[in-house]
Short mmCIF file of C-alpha atoms in Angstrom, two decimals:
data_model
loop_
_atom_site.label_atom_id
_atom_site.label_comp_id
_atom_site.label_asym_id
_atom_site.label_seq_id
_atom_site.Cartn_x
_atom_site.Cartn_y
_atom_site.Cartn_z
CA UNK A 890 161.12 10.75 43.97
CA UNK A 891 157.84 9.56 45.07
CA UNK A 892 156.86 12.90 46.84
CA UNK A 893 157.71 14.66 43.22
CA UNK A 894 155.58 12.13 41.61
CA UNK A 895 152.72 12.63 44.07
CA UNK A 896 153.10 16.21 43.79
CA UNK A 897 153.38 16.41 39.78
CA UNK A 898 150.39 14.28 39.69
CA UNK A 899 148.09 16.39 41.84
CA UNK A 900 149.12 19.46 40.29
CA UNK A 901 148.50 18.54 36.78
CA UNK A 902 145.34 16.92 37.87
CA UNK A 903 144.23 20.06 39.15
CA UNK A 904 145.38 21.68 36.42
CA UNK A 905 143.83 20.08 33.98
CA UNK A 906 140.73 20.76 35.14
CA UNK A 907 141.60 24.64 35.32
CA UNK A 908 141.99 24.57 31.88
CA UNK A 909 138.64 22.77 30.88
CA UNK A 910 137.33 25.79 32.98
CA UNK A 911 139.27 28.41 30.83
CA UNK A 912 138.00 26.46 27.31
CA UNK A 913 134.43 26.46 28.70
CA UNK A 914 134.36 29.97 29.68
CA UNK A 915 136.06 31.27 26.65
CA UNK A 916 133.51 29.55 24.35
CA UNK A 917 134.53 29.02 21.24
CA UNK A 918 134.40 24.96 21.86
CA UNK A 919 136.09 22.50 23.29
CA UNK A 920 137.73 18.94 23.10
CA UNK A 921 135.92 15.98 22.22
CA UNK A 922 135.13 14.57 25.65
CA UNK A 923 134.08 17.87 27.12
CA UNK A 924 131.98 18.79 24.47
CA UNK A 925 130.12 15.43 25.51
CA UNK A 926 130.33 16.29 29.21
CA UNK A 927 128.44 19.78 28.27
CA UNK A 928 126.32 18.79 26.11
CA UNK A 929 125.11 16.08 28.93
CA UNK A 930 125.56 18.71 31.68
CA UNK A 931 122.82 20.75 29.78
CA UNK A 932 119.78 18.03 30.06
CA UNK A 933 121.02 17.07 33.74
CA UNK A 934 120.32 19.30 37.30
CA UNK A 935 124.04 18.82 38.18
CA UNK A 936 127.29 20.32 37.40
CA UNK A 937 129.46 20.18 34.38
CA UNK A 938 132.48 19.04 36.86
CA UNK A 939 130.02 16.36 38.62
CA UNK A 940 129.40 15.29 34.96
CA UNK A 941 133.05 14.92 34.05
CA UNK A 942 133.32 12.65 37.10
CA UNK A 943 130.27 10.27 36.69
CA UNK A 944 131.51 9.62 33.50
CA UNK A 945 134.91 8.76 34.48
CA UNK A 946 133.20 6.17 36.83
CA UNK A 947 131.35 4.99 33.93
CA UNK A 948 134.30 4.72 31.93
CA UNK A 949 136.11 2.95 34.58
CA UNK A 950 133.68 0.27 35.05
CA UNK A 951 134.14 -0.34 31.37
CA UNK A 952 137.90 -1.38 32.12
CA UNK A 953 136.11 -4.17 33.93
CA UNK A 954 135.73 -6.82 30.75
CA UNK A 955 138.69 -5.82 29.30
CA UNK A 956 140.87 -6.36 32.31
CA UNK A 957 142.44 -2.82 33.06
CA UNK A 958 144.02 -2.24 36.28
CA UNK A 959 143.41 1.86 37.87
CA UNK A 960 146.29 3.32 39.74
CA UNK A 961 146.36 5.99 42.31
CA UNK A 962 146.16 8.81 39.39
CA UNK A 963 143.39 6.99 37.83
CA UNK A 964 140.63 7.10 40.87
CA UNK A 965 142.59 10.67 41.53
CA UNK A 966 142.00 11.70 37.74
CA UNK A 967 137.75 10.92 38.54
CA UNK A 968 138.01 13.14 41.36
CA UNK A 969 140.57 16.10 41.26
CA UNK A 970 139.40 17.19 37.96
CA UNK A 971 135.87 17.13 38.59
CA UNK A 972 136.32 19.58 41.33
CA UNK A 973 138.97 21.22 39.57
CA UNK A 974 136.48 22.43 36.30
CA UNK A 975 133.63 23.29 39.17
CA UNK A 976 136.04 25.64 40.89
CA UNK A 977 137.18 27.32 37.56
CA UNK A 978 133.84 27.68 36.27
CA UNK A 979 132.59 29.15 39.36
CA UNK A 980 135.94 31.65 39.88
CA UNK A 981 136.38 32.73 36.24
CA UNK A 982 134.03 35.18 34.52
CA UNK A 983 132.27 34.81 30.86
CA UNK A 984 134.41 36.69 28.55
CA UNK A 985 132.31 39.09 26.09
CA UNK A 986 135.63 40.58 24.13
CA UNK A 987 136.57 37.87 21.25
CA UNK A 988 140.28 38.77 21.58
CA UNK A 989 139.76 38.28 25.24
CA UNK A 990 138.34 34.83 24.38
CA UNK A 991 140.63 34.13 21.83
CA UNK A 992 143.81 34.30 24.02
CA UNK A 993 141.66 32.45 27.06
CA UNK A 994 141.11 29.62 24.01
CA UNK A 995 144.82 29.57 23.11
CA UNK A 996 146.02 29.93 26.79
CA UNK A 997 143.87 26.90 27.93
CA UNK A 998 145.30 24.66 25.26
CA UNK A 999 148.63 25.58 26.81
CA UNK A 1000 147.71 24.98 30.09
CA UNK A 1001 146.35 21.73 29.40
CA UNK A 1002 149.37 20.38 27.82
CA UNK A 1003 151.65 21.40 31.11
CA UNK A 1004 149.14 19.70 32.71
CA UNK A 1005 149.02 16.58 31.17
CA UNK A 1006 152.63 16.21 31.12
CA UNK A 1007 153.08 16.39 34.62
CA UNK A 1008 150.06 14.18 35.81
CA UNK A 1009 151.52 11.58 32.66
CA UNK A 1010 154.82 12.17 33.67
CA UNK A 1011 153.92 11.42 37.53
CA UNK A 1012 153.74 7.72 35.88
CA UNK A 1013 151.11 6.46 38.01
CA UNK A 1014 148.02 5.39 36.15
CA UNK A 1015 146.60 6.64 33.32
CA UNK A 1016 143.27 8.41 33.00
CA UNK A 1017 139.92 6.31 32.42
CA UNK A 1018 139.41 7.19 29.07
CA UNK A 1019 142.51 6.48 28.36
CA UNK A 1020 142.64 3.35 30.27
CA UNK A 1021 139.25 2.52 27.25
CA UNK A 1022 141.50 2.93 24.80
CA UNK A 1023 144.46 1.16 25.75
CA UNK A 1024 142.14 -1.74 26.86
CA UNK A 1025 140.28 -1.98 23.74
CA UNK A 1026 143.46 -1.82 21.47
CA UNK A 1027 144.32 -4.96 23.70
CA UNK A 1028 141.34 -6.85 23.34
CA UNK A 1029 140.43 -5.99 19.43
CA UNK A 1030 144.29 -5.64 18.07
CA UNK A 1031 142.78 -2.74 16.00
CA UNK A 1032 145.37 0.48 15.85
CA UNK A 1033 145.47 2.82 18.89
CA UNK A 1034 144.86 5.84 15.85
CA UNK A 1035 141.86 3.85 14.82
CA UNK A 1036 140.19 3.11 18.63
CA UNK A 1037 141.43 6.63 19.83
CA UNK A 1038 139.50 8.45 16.78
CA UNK A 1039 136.55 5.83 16.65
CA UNK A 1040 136.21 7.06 20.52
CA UNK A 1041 136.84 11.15 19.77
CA UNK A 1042 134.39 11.17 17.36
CA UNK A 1043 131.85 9.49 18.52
CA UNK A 1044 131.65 11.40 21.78
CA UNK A 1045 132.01 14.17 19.76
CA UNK A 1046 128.50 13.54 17.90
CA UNK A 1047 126.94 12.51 20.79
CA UNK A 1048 127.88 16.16 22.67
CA UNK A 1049 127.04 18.42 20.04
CA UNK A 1050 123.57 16.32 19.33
CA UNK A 1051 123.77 17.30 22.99
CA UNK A 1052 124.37 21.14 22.98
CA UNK A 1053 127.82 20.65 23.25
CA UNK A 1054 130.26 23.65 22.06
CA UNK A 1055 132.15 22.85 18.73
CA UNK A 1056 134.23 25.23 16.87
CA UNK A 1057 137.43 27.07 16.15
CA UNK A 1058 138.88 26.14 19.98
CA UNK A 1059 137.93 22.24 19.02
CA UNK A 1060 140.39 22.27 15.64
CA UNK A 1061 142.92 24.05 18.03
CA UNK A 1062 142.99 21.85 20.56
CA UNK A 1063 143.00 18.73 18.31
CA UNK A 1064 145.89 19.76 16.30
CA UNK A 1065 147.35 22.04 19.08
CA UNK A 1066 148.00 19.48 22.24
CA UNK A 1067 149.95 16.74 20.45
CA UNK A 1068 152.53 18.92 19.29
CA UNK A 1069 152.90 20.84 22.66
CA UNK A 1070 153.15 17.40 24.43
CA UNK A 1071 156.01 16.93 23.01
CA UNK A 1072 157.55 19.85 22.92
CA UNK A 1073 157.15 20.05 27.04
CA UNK A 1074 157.87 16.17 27.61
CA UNK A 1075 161.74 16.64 27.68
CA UNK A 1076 161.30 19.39 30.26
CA UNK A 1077 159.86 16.95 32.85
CA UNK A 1078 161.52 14.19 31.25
CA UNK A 1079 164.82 14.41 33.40
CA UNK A 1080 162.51 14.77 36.84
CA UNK A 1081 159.58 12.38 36.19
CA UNK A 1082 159.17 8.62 35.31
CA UNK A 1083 156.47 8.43 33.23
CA UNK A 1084 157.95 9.27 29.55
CA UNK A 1085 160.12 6.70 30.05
CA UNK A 1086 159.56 3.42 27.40
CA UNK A 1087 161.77 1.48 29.27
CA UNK A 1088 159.60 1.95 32.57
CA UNK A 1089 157.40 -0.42 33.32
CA UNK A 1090 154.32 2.86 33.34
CA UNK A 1091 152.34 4.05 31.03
CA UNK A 1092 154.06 5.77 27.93
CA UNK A 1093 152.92 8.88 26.51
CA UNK A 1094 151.69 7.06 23.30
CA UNK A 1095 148.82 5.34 25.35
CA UNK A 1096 148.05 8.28 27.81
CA UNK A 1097 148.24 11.40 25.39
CA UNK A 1098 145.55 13.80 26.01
CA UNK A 1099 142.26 12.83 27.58
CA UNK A 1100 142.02 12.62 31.28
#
């Protein structure tokens, strides 16, 4: 069970970040947080991938005053992913054709939903901006709806002040990856811990779909 849980973990780590690489290059926006991590990437001399990582360490040291514990697939998400979205980037070409970039958009979404449920479903720390949120709702008792869209949207505004890419593929992916969570989660239900309520890991509702 544990080399499953290692192995789901890494691969939808590294998967994830594949699909940020697909959503970049097809260009017709993004999610929330990368839209931020783009629209910072363009004022800064490093990579988009590098940027995703620093601020995953910034987020993490957030956790600090509000008492969040990291896991193995929380200092894993920081790093895997980062490298991940560099390695996409850098492999996949700029798409000119917009049916071309329309099925990369709609693929991506797709492939970031697998992803997520098998790095969630690995059950063995949830991402740092996801570790934010569940440590805010702690410490404030506000909903997890309201702290999860207080957070969205403000790194939203702050990307696209940025240069960040919004459009059609950012509706997509906002309505698009809850619904195909769910639909994959009893899939990897029956092989993976981390769906479980019962468990004493993170359930989907606090993990859903930012790394």
């Amino acid at each position: 069970m544990l080399l499953r849980r290692v192995l789901a973990l890494y691969v939808g780590l590294w998967l994830y970040g594949f699909s940020m690489a697909v959503m970049v290059r097809a260009g017709l926006g993004l999610d929330p947080w990368d839209v931020f991590h783009q629209g910072v990437a363009a004022h800064v001399s490093i990579s988009f991938g590098a940027v995703t990582a620093l601020t995953g360490v910034a987020v993490l040291l957030a956790w600090i005053p509000l008492r969040q514990r990291p896991g193995l697939g929380t200092v894993s998400n920081v790093v895997v992913i980062g490298v991940s979205v560099d390695v996409g980037l850098w492999l996949l070409p700029q798409w000119d054709v917009l049916v071309g970039r329309i099925g990369a958009m709609c693929a991506a979404v797709v492939l970031n939903a697998i992803a997520t449920v098998l790095y969630i479903g690995a059950g063995m720390g949830p991402g740092p901006r996801d570790g934010l949120m569940t440590g805010l709702v702690g410490r404030t008792g506000l909903s997890v709806r309201l702290v999860r869209t207080t957070i969205e949207v403000g790194v939203l505004a702050v990307g696209w002040l940025l240069g960040g890419s919004v459009g059609v593929g950012t509706v997509v992916y906002a309505f698009g990856i809850g619904p195909l969570i769910q639909l994959l989660i009893p899939v990897v239900n029956r092989y993976l811990p981390g769906f479980d309520p019962g468990s004493n890991r993170d359930e989907p509702a606090t993990v859903a779909v930012a790394p």
